[in-house]
CSV table of C-alpha atoms in Angstrom, one decimal:
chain,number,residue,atom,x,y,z
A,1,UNK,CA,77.7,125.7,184.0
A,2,UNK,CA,77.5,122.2,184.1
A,3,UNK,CA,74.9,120.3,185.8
A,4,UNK,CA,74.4,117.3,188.3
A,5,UNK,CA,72.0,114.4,188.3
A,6,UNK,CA,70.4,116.6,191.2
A,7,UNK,CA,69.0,118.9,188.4
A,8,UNK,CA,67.0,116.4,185.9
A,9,UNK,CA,63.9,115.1,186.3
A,10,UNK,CA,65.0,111.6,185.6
A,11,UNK,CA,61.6,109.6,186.8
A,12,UNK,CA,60.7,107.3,183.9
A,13,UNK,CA,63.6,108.4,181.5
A,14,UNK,CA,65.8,105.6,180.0
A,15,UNK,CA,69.7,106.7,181.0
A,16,UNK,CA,72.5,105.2,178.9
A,17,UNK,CA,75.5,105.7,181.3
A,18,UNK,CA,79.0,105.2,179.3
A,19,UNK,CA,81.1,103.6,181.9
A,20,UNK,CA,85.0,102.5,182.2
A,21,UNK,CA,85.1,99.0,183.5
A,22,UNK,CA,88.1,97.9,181.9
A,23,UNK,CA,89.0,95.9,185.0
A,24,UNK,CA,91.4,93.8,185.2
A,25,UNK,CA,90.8,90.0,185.2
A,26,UNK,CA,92.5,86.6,186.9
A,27,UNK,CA,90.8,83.5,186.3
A,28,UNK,CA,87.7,84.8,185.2
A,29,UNK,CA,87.0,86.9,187.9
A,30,UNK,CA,87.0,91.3,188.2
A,31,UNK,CA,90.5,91.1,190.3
A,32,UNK,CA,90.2,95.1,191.2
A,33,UNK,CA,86.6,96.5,191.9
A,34,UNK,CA,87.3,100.2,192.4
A,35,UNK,CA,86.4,101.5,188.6
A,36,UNK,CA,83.4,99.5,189.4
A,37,UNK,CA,82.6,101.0,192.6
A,38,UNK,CA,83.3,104.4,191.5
A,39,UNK,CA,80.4,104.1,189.1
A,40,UNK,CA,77.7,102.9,191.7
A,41,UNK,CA,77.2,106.3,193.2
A,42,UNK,CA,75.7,107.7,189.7
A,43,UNK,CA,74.1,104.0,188.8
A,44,UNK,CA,72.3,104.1,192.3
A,45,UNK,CA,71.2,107.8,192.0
A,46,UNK,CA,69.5,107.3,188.3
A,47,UNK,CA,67.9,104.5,189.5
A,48,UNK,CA,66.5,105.6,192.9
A,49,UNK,CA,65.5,108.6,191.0
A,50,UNK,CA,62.9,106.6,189.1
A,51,UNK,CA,65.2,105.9,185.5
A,52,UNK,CA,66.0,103.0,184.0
A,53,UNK,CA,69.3,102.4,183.5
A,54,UNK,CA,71.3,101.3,180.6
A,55,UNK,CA,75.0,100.7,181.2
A,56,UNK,CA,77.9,100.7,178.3
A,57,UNK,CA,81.2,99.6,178.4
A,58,UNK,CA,84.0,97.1,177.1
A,59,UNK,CA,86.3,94.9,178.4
A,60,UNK,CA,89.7,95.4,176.3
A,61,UNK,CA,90.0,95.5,172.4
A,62,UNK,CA,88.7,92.5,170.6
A,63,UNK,CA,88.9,94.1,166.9
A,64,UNK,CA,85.9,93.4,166.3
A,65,UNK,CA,86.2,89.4,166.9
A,66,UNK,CA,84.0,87.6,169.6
A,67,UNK,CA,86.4,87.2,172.2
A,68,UNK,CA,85.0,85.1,175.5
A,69,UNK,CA,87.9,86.1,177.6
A,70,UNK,CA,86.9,89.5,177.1
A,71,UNK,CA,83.3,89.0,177.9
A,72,UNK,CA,81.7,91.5,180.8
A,73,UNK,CA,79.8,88.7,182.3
A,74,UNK,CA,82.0,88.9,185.8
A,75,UNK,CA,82.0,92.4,185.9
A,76,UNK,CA,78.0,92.2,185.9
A,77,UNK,CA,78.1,89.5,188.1
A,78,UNK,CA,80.4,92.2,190.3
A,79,UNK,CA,77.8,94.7,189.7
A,80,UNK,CA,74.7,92.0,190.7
A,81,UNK,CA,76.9,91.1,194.1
């Protein structure tokens, strides 16, 4: 059976959370929010739960190149807002 964030004791664990926010982009800015907002539910309930929270994503496929339009800088600033 599998279990919900309802059943761990999550108080003072570190949570790495793999999310998908592969959003698209215009001019710098996230121009769709709802993978982002489909995330906060979980992101909110680790946190309020007393975890520290460690989130993991990408932003389309640099190949291993340094790529600043591909940067998740306005996706965190979508997060912070």
């Amino acid at each position: 059976m599998i279990k919900n964030l309802n059943a761990f004791d999550l108080k003072g664990k570190n949570i790495l959370i793999r999310v998908d926010f592969n959003v698209p982009l215009e001019k710098g800015r996230v121009a769709n929010t709802f993978r982002i907002k489909s995330a906060l539910p979980t992101i909110k309930t680790c946190l309020e739960s007393g975890g520290a929270v460690v989130l993991m994503s990408h932003l389309g496929r640099p190949n291993g190149k340094i790529n600043s339009k591909l940067s998740l800088i306005s996706v965190g600033e979508e997060l912070a807002g």
